[in-house]
mmCIF file of C-alpha atoms in Angstrom:
data_model
loop_
_atom_site.group_PDB
_atom_site.id
_atom_site.type_symbol
_atom_site.label_atom_id
_atom_site.label_comp_id
_atom_site.label_asym_id
_atom_site.label_seq_id
_atom_site.Cartn_x
_atom_site.Cartn_y
_atom_site.Cartn_z
ATOM 1 C CA VAL A 1 92.297 55.637 129.243
ATOM 2 C CA TYR A 2 89.806 54.091 126.801
ATOM 3 C CA PHE A 3 89.344 57.385 124.987
ATOM 4 C CA MET A 4 93.095 57.743 124.478
ATOM 5 C CA GLN A 5 93.433 54.100 123.416
ATOM 6 C CA ALA A 6 90.664 54.553 120.843
ATOM 7 C CA TRP A 7 92.273 57.773 119.577
ATOM 8 C CA LEU A 8 95.756 56.246 119.340
ATOM 9 C CA ASP A 9 94.368 53.079 117.745
ATOM 10 C CA ARG A 10 93.416 55.171 114.736
ATOM 11 C CA GLY A 11 97.085 54.978 113.815
ATOM 12 C CA TRP A 12 96.786 51.257 113.008
ATOM 13 C CA LEU A 13 93.093 51.389 112.061
ATOM 14 C CA TRP A 14 93.793 53.931 109.351
ATOM 15 C CA HIS A 15 97.302 52.895 108.300
ATOM 16 C CA ALA A 16 98.110 49.239 109.057
ATOM 17 C CA PRO A 17 97.685 46.506 106.428
ATOM 18 C CA ARG A 18 94.322 44.766 106.241
ATOM 19 C CA GLN A 19 95.665 41.566 107.838
ATOM 20 C CA VAL A 20 96.677 43.520 110.970
ATOM 21 C CA LEU A 21 93.136 44.835 111.354
ATOM 22 C CA GLU A 22 91.619 41.407 110.735
ATOM 23 C CA SER A 23 93.866 39.910 113.420
ATOM 24 C CA ARG A 24 92.670 42.493 115.960
ATOM 25 C CA PHE A 25 88.938 42.316 115.164
ATOM 26 C CA ARG A 26 86.621 39.678 116.539
ATOM 27 C CA ARG A 27 83.260 39.836 114.787
ATOM 28 C CA THR A 28 80.399 38.198 116.657
ATOM 29 C CA GLY A 29 76.699 37.854 115.906
ATOM 30 C CA ASP A 30 75.080 37.437 112.500
ATOM 31 C CA TRP A 31 76.909 39.559 109.932
ATOM 32 C CA SER A 32 74.870 38.227 107.004
ATOM 33 C CA VAL A 33 72.350 41.043 107.557
ATOM 34 C CA PHE A 34 74.939 43.444 106.099
ATOM 35 C CA GLN A 35 74.965 41.597 102.754
ATOM 36 C CA GLY A 36 72.345 41.919 100.039
ATOM 37 C CA GLU A 37 70.490 45.006 98.951
ATOM 38 C CA ALA A 38 67.999 45.760 101.721
ATOM 39 C CA PRO A 39 68.340 49.340 103.000
ATOM 40 C CA THR A 40 70.009 48.936 106.386
ATOM 41 C CA ILE A 41 70.816 51.376 109.166
ATOM 42 C CA VAL A 42 73.615 50.249 111.416
ATOM 43 C CA PHE A 43 72.875 51.843 114.791
ATOM 44 C CA ALA A 44 76.246 52.384 116.476
ATOM 45 C CA PRO A 45 76.340 54.511 119.609
ATOM 46 C CA HIS A 46 79.330 56.770 120.158
ATOM 47 C CA PHE A 47 81.360 54.184 122.051
ATOM 48 C CA TYR A 48 85.122 54.404 122.102
ATOM 49 C CA GLY A 49 85.472 51.856 119.316
ATOM 50 C CA LEU A 50 83.271 53.628 116.762
ATOM 51 C CA ASP A 51 86.047 53.762 114.159
ATOM 52 C CA ALA A 52 86.945 50.101 114.700
ATOM 53 C CA GLY A 53 83.287 49.126 114.223
ATOM 54 C CA ALA A 54 83.007 51.171 111.053
ATOM 55 C CA MET A 55 86.260 49.760 109.696
ATOM 56 C CA ALA A 56 85.216 46.150 110.465
ATOM 57 C CA LEU A 57 81.895 46.781 108.723
ATOM 58 C CA ALA A 58 83.508 48.388 105.669
ATOM 59 C CA MET A 59 85.866 45.421 105.363
ATOM 60 C CA ALA A 60 83.079 42.823 105.713
ATOM 61 C CA ALA A 61 80.198 44.356 103.750
ATOM 62 C CA ASP A 62 80.204 43.816 100.020
ATOM 63 C CA ARG A 63 78.096 46.898 99.250
ATOM 64 C CA ARG A 64 77.949 50.674 99.444
ATOM 65 C CA PHE A 65 78.534 51.965 102.966
ATOM 66 C CA SER A 66 77.738 55.507 104.097
ATOM 67 C CA THR A 67 78.295 57.405 107.301
ATOM 68 C CA ILE A 68 77.636 60.986 108.312
ATOM 69 C CA TYR A 69 80.447 63.139 109.568
ATOM 70 C CA THR A 70 80.989 66.717 110.671
ATOM 71 C CA PRO A 71 84.036 68.315 109.046
ATOM 72 C CA GLN A 72 86.851 69.045 111.488
ATOM 73 C CA ALA A 73 88.119 72.592 111.996
ATOM 74 C CA ASN A 74 91.702 71.536 111.332
ATOM 75 C CA GLU A 75 92.001 70.773 107.608
ATOM 76 C CA ALA A 76 94.862 68.294 108.067
ATOM 77 C CA VAL A 77 92.934 66.304 110.706
ATOM 78 C CA ASP A 78 89.814 66.405 108.527
ATOM 79 C CA GLN A 79 91.701 64.989 105.538
ATOM 80 C CA TRP A 80 93.360 62.318 107.718
ATOM 81 C CA MET A 81 89.945 61.218 109.018
ATOM 82 C CA LYS A 82 88.354 61.104 105.569
ATOM 83 C CA VAL A 83 91.172 59.099 103.987
ATOM 84 C CA GLY A 84 91.476 56.745 106.972
ATOM 85 C CA ARG A 85 87.764 56.025 107.223
ATOM 86 C CA ALA A 86 87.376 55.361 103.504
ATOM 87 C CA ARG A 87 90.348 53.089 102.804
ATOM 88 C CA PHE A 88 88.432 49.784 102.703
ATOM 89 C CA GLY A 89 85.219 48.973 100.869
ATOM 90 C CA ASP A 90 82.932 51.387 99.063
ATOM 91 C CA VAL A 91 82.683 54.092 101.735
ATOM 92 C CA ASN A 92 80.790 57.313 101.203
ATOM 93 C CA LEU A 93 81.350 60.019 103.828
ATOM 94 C CA LEU A 94 78.269 62.232 103.902
ATOM 95 C CA ASN A 95 78.812 65.755 105.167
ATOM 96 C CA ARG A 96 76.250 66.559 107.871
ATOM 97 C CA GLY A 97 75.859 70.025 106.363
ATOM 98 C CA ASP A 98 74.510 68.564 103.111
ATOM 99 C CA GLY A 99 71.220 67.626 104.769
ATOM 100 C CA VAL A 100 68.938 64.604 104.661
ATOM 101 C CA LYS A 101 68.498 64.022 100.912
ATOM 102 C CA PRO A 102 71.827 62.262 100.192
ATOM 103 C CA ILE A 103 71.385 60.078 103.280
ATOM 104 C CA VAL A 104 67.899 58.913 102.298
ATOM 105 C CA ALA A 105 68.910 58.512 98.636
ATOM 106 C CA SER A 106 71.811 56.268 99.642
ATOM 107 C CA LEU A 107 69.520 54.092 101.778
ATOM 108 C CA ARG A 108 66.868 53.784 99.093
ATOM 109 C CA LYS A 109 69.522 52.553 96.667
ATOM 110 C CA GLY A 110 70.096 49.621 99.025
ATOM 111 C CA GLY A 111 72.969 51.096 100.969
ATOM 112 C CA LEU A 112 74.209 50.662 104.493
ATOM 113 C CA LEU A 113 74.180 53.689 106.789
ATOM 114 C CA TYR A 114 76.499 53.585 109.805
ATOM 115 C CA LEU A 115 74.624 55.977 112.096
ATOM 116 C CA LEU A 116 75.782 57.398 115.410
ATOM 117 C CA PRO A 117 72.668 59.381 116.361
ATOM 118 C CA ASP A 118 73.363 60.087 120.029
ATOM 119 C CA MET A 119 74.244 63.731 119.463
ATOM 120 C CA ASN A 120 72.848 67.033 120.701
ATOM 121 C CA PHE A 121 72.725 69.581 117.879
ATOM 122 C CA GLY A 122 70.740 72.208 119.771
ATOM 123 C CA PRO A 123 67.050 72.991 120.239
ATOM 124 C CA GLU A 124 66.146 73.069 116.537
ATOM 125 C CA GLU A 125 67.310 69.510 115.870
ATOM 126 C CA SER A 126 67.191 67.747 119.245
ATOM 127 C CA ILE A 127 64.513 66.331 121.519
ATOM 128 C CA PHE A 128 64.668 65.185 125.139
ATOM 129 C CA VAL A 129 64.297 61.488 125.930
ATOM 130 C CA PRO A 130 65.107 59.529 129.097
ATOM 131 C CA PHE A 131 68.675 58.251 129.364
ATOM 132 C CA TYR A 132 69.053 56.088 132.469
ATOM 133 C CA GLY A 133 66.166 58.046 133.995
ATOM 134 C CA VAL A 134 67.601 61.478 133.195
ATOM 135 C CA PRO A 135 66.185 63.625 130.357
ATOM 136 C CA ALA A 136 68.897 63.970 127.698
ATOM 137 C CA ALA A 137 68.925 65.893 124.422
ATOM 138 C CA THR A 138 69.556 63.860 121.280
ATOM 139 C CA VAL A 139 68.587 63.912 117.620
ATOM 140 C CA PRO A 140 65.615 61.799 116.455
ATOM 141 C CA SER A 141 67.458 60.805 113.279
ATOM 142 C CA LEU A 142 67.312 57.026 113.713
ATOM 143 C CA PRO A 143 63.518 56.644 113.436
ATOM 144 C CA ARG A 144 63.403 59.413 110.825
ATOM 145 C CA PHE A 145 65.963 57.768 108.532
ATOM 146 C CA ALA A 146 64.490 54.305 109.095
ATOM 147 C CA ARG A 147 61.085 55.559 107.962
ATOM 148 C CA LEU A 148 62.290 57.700 105.041
ATOM 149 C CA GLY A 149 64.799 55.103 103.836
ATOM 150 C CA ARG A 150 62.447 52.160 104.390
ATOM 151 C CA ALA A 151 65.350 50.576 106.241
ATOM 152 C CA VAL A 152 65.855 47.787 108.724
ATOM 153 C CA VAL A 153 67.855 48.721 111.843
ATOM 154 C CA VAL A 154 70.687 46.589 113.225
ATOM 155 C CA SER A 155 72.726 47.501 116.301
ATOM 156 C CA LEU A 156 76.491 47.156 116.093
ATOM 157 C CA VAL A 157 78.238 47.248 119.463
ATOM 158 C CA THR A 158 82.009 47.672 119.556
ATOM 159 C CA ARG A 159 84.024 46.907 122.672
ATOM 160 C CA ILE A 160 87.732 47.401 123.362
ATOM 161 C CA THR A 161 89.445 44.130 124.296
ATOM 162 C CA PRO A 162 93.057 43.330 125.240
ATOM 163 C CA GLU A 163 93.561 41.977 121.693
ATOM 164 C CA GLY A 164 91.848 44.855 119.840
ATOM 165 C CA TYR A 165 88.083 45.069 119.386
ATOM 166 C CA GLU A 166 85.035 42.852 119.560
ATOM 167 C CA ILE A 167 82.338 44.004 117.136
ATOM 168 C CA GLU A 168 78.956 42.427 117.802
ATOM 169 C CA ALA A 169 76.109 42.514 115.295
ATOM 170 C CA LYS A 170 72.788 42.292 117.111
ATOM 171 C CA PRO A 171 69.613 40.884 115.486
ATOM 172 C CA ALA A 172 67.611 43.210 113.224
ATOM 173 C CA TRP A 173 64.972 45.211 115.065
ATOM 174 C CA THR A 174 61.335 44.329 114.520
ATOM 175 C CA ASP A 175 58.353 46.699 114.412
ATOM 176 C CA TYR A 176 60.584 49.746 114.125
ATOM 177 C CA PRO A 177 59.960 52.597 113.699
ATOM 178 C CA THR A 178 56.539 53.158 115.220
ATOM 179 C CA ASP A 179 54.415 56.303 115.145
ATOM 180 C CA ASP A 180 55.952 57.486 118.453
ATOM 181 C CA VAL A 181 59.141 59.440 117.667
ATOM 182 C CA LEU A 182 59.944 60.017 121.345
ATOM 183 C CA ALA A 183 59.686 56.305 122.192
ATOM 184 C CA ASP A 184 61.598 55.321 119.058
ATOM 185 C CA THR A 185 64.403 57.784 119.867
ATOM 186 C CA ALA A 186 64.598 56.660 123.496
#
């Protein structure tokens, strides 16, 4: 049910006027961390509201905003996603196939990176870390980008509500990353 709601909500997320989105978003936490010029990674797990969180961030942040995406097989769907996700703010969609350099360059220029790193891209790119006590494959991109981009990490948690979405900015992480990639990824 939540998956379908999040999918169907893209209709208003990507097409409704700004005031409609603002009326359906409730931002909580300290959003001031997204202002300024400090390289910042916005850690956003693949929850159902990932597009709502990204849209709320793009509308609130007064600076360059990047996110990584994998092109869709259907060209029409791919174009719809790109246009919808980039309609507010200064959004830069980075193609996953282009590698690490544009991602790190964007961070080092003081950009925001909306990162959803909980993916399994196979044995060459993934490592196993505990997930609720079960070993799970995921990419170690969060600590890697934080180190290479000299970036602070802030979690952004998006929840579906009866009115729309609550998007909570958590406090910036301290002492991250460490020298332990496995622990940092977990």
